[in-house]
Short mmCIF file of C-alpha atoms and ligand atoms in Angstrom, two decimals:
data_model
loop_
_atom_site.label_atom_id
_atom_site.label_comp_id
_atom_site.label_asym_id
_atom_site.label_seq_id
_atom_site.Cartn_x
_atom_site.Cartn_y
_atom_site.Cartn_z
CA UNK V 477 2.07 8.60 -18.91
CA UNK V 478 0.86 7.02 -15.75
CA UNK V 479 -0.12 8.67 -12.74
CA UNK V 480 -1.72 8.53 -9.16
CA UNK V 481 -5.14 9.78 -8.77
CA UNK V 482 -7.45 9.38 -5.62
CA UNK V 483 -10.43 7.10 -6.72
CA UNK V 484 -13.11 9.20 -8.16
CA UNK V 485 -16.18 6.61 -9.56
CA UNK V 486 -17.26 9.75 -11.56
CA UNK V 487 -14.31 9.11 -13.82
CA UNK V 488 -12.40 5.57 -13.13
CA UNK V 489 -14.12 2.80 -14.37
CA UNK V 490 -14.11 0.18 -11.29
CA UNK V 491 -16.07 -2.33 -13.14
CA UNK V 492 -13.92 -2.58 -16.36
CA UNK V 493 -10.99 -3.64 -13.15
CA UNK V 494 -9.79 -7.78 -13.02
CA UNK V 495 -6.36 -8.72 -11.15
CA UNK V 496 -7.39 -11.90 -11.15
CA UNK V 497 -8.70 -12.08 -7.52
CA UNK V 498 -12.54 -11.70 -7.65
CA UNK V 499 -12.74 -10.42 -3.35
CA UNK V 500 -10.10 -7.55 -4.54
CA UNK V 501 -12.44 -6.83 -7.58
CA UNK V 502 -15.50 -6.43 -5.65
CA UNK V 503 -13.49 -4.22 -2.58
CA UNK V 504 -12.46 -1.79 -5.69
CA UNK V 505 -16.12 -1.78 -7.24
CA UNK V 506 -17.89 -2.17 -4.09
CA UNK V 507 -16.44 -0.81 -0.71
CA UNK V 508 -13.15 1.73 -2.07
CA UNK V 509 -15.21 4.46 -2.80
CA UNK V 510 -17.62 4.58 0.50
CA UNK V 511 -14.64 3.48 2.28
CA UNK V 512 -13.27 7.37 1.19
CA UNK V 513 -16.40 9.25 1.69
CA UNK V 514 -16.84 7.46 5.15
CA UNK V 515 -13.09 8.81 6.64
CA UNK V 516 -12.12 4.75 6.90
CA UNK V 517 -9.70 4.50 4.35
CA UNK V 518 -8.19 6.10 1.49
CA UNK V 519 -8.03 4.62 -2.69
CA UNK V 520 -5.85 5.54 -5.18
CA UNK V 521 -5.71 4.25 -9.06
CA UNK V 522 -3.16 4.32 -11.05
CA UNK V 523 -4.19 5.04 -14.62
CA UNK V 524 -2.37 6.44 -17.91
CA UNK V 525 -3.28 10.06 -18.19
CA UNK V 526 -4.66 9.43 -22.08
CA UNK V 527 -7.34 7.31 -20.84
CA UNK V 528 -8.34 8.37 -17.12
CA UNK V 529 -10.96 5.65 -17.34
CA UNK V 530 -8.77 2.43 -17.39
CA UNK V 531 -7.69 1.81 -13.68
CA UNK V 532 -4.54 0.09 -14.42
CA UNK V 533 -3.85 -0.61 -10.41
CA UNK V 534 -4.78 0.85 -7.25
CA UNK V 535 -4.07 0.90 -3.48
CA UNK V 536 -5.97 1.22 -0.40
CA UNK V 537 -4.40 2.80 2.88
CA UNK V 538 -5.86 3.08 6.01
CA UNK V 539 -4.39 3.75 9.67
CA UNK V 540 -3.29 0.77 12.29
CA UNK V 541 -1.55 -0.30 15.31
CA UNK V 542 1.42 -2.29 15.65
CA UNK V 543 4.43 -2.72 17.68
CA UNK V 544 7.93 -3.40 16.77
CA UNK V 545 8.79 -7.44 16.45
CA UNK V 546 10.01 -8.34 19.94
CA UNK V 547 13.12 -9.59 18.86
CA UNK V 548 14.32 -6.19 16.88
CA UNK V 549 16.30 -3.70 18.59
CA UNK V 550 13.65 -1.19 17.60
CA UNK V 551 11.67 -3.22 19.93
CA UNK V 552 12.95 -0.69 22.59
CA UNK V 553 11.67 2.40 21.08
CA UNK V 554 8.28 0.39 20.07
CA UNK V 555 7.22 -1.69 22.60
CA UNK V 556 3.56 -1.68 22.77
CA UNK V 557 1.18 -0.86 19.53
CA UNK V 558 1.74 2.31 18.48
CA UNK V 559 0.42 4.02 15.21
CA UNK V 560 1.31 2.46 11.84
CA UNK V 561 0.06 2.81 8.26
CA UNK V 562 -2.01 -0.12 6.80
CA UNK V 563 -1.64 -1.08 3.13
CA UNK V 564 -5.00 -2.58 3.32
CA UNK V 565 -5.30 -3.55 -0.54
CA UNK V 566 -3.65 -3.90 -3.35
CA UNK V 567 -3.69 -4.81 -6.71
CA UNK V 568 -2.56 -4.37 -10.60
CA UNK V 569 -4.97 -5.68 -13.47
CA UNK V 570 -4.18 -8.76 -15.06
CA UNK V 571 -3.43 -7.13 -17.92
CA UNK V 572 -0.66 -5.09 -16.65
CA UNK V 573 1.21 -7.50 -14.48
CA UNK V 574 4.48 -8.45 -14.66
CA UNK V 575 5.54 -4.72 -16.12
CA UNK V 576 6.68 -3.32 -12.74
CA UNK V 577 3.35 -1.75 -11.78
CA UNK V 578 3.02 -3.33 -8.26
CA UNK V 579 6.33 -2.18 -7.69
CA UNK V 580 5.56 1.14 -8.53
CA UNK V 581 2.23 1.47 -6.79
CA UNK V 582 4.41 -0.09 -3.68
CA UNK V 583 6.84 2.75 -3.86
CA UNK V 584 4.41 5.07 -4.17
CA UNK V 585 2.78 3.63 -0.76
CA UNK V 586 6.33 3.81 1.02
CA UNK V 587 6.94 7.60 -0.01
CA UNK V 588 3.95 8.44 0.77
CA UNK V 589 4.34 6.84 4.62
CA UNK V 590 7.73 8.52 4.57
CA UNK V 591 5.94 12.20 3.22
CA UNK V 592 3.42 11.95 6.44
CA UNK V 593 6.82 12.67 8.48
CA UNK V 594 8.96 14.71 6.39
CA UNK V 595 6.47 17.03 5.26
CA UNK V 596 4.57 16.67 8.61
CA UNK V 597 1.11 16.00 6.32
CA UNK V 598 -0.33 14.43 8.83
CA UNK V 599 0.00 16.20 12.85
CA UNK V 600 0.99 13.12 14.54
CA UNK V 601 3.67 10.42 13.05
CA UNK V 602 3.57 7.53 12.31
CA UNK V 603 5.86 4.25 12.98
CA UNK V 604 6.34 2.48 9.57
CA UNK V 605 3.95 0.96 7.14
CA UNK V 606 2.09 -2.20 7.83
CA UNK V 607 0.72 -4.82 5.23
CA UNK V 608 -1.01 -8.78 5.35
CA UNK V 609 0.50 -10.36 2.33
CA UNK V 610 -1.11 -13.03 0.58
CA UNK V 611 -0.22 -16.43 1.09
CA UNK V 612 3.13 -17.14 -0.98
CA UNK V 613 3.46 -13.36 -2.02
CA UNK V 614 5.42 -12.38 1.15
CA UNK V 615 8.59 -12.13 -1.17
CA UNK V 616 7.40 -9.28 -3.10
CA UNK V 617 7.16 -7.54 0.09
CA UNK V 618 10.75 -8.70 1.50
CA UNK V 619 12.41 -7.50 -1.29
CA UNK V 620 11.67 -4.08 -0.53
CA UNK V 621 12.88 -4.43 3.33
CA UNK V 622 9.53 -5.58 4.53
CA UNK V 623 9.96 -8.11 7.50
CA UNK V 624 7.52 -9.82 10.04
CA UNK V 625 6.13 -8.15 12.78
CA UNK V 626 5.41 -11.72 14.39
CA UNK V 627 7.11 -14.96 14.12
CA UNK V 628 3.74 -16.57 15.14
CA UNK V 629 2.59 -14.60 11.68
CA UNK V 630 4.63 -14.67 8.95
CA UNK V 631 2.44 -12.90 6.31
CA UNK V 632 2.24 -9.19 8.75
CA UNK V 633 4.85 -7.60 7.43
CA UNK V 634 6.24 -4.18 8.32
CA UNK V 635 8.66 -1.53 7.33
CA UNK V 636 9.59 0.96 9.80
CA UNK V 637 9.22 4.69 8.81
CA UNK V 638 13.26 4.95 8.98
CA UNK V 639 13.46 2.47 6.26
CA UNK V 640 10.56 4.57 4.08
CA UNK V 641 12.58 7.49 4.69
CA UNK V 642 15.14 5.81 3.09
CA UNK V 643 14.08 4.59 0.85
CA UNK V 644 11.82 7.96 -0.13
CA UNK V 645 15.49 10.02 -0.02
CA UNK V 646 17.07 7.45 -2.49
CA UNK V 647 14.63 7.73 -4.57
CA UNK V 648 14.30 11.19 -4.81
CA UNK V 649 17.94 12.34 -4.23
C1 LIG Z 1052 1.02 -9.00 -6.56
C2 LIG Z 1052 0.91 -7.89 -7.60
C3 LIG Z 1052 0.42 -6.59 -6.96
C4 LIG Z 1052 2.34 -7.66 -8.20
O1 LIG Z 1052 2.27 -6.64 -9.17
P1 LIG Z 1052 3.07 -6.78 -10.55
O2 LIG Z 1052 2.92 -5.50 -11.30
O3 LIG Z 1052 2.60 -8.01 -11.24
O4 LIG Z 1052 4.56 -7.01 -10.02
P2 LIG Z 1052 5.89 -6.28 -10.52
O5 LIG Z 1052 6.04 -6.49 -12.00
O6 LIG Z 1052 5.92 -4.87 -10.07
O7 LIG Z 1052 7.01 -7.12 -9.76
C5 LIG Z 1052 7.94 -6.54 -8.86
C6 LIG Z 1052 8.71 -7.64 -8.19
O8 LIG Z 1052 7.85 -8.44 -7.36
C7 LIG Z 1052 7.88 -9.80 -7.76
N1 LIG Z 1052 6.53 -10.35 -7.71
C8 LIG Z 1052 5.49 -10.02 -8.50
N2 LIG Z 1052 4.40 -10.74 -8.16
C9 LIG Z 1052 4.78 -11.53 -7.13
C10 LIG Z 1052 4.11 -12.52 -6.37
N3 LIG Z 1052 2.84 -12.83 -6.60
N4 LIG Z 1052 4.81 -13.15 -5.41
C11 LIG Z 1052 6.10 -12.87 -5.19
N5 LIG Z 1052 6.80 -11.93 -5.87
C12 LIG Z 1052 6.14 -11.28 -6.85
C13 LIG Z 1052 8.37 -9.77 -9.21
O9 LIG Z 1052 9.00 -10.98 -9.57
C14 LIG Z 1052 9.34 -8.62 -9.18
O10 LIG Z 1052 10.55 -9.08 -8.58
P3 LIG Z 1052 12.00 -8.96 -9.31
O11 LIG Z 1052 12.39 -7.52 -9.12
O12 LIG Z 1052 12.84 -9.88 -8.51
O13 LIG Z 1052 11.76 -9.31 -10.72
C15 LIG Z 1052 -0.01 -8.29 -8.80
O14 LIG Z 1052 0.47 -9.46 -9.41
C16 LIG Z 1052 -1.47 -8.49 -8.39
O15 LIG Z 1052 -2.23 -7.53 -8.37
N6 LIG Z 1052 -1.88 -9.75 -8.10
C17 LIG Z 1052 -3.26 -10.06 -7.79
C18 LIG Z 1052 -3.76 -9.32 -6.59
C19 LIG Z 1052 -2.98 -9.58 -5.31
O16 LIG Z 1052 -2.60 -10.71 -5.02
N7 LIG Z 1052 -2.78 -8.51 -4.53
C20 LIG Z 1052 -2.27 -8.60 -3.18
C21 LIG Z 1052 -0.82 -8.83 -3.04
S1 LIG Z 1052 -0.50 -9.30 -1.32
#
């Protein structure tokens, strides 16, 4: 069965890791872990729990600023750049793709953002979750409610922490 594990270089194997995109290779073998120990950012894999080795995907999360896109009405509440969760990386190895893993690593990312406010984990809030998509993957953002924070930048996408909360409540009810 697969599960969600913080990175732990004692037991994944980064360097057995390929989606494909040699710079997110290297972050995972080269910066995920001392991005941890350091307080910058935060790794989990995603690995089957019969062979703990085997990182199967993993995400990075780290803390940002944003404010609402000017022309949403939530533009009102967040006018100026407020605190905002970053998906800073992500990836599923070649091997697995196309089998729902990214979608299930990005779910995991949204209940997560939606657990730092119903569950208070973290003591201040936060206002959504905030990713930079990769040229021409923007869609498998969108479909989950993402939408641009800028028109000036269409690849910085947000969701807003009522729409994780949502979605977190669906899931889960
Ligand atoms: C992008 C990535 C994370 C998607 O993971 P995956 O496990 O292959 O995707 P899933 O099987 O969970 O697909 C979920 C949905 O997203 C869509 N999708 C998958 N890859 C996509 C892409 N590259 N662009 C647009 N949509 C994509 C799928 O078609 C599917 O949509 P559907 O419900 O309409 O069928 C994975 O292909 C990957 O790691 N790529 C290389 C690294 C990378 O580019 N990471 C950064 C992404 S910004």
């Amino acid at each position: 069965m697969l599960e969600i594990q913080t990175l732990d270089k004692n037991i994944h194997n980064r360097n057995g890791f390929d989606c494909g995109d040699e710079a997110l290779n290297k972050f995972l073998r080269e910066q995920a872990s001392s991005g941890s120990k350091r307080y910058l950012s935060r790794t989990k894999v995603l690995v089957d729990n019969q062979n703990l080795s085997e990182i199967v995907g993993f995400h990075t999360l780290s803390y940002s600023e944003s404010s609402a896109p000017v022309e949403s009405n939530l533009y009102k509440r967040y006018p100026y750049p407020l605190p905002i969760l970053l998906l800073n990386r992500m990836a599923v190895d070649i091997k697995y793709q196309g089998q729902r893993i990214g979608e299930q690593l990005l779910l995991d990312v949204i209940n997560q953002t939606a657990r730092v406010e119903l569950e208070g984990l973290a003591p201040a809030p936060v206002i959504g979750l905030l990713v930079d998509a990769k040229d021409g993957k923007e869609r498998f953002y969108t479909k989950y409610g993402f939408s641009p924070v800028d028109t000036k930048d269409p690849l910085r996408l947000w969701l807003p922490i009522s729409i994780c909360i949502e979605t977190y409540k669906a899931a889960n009810s």
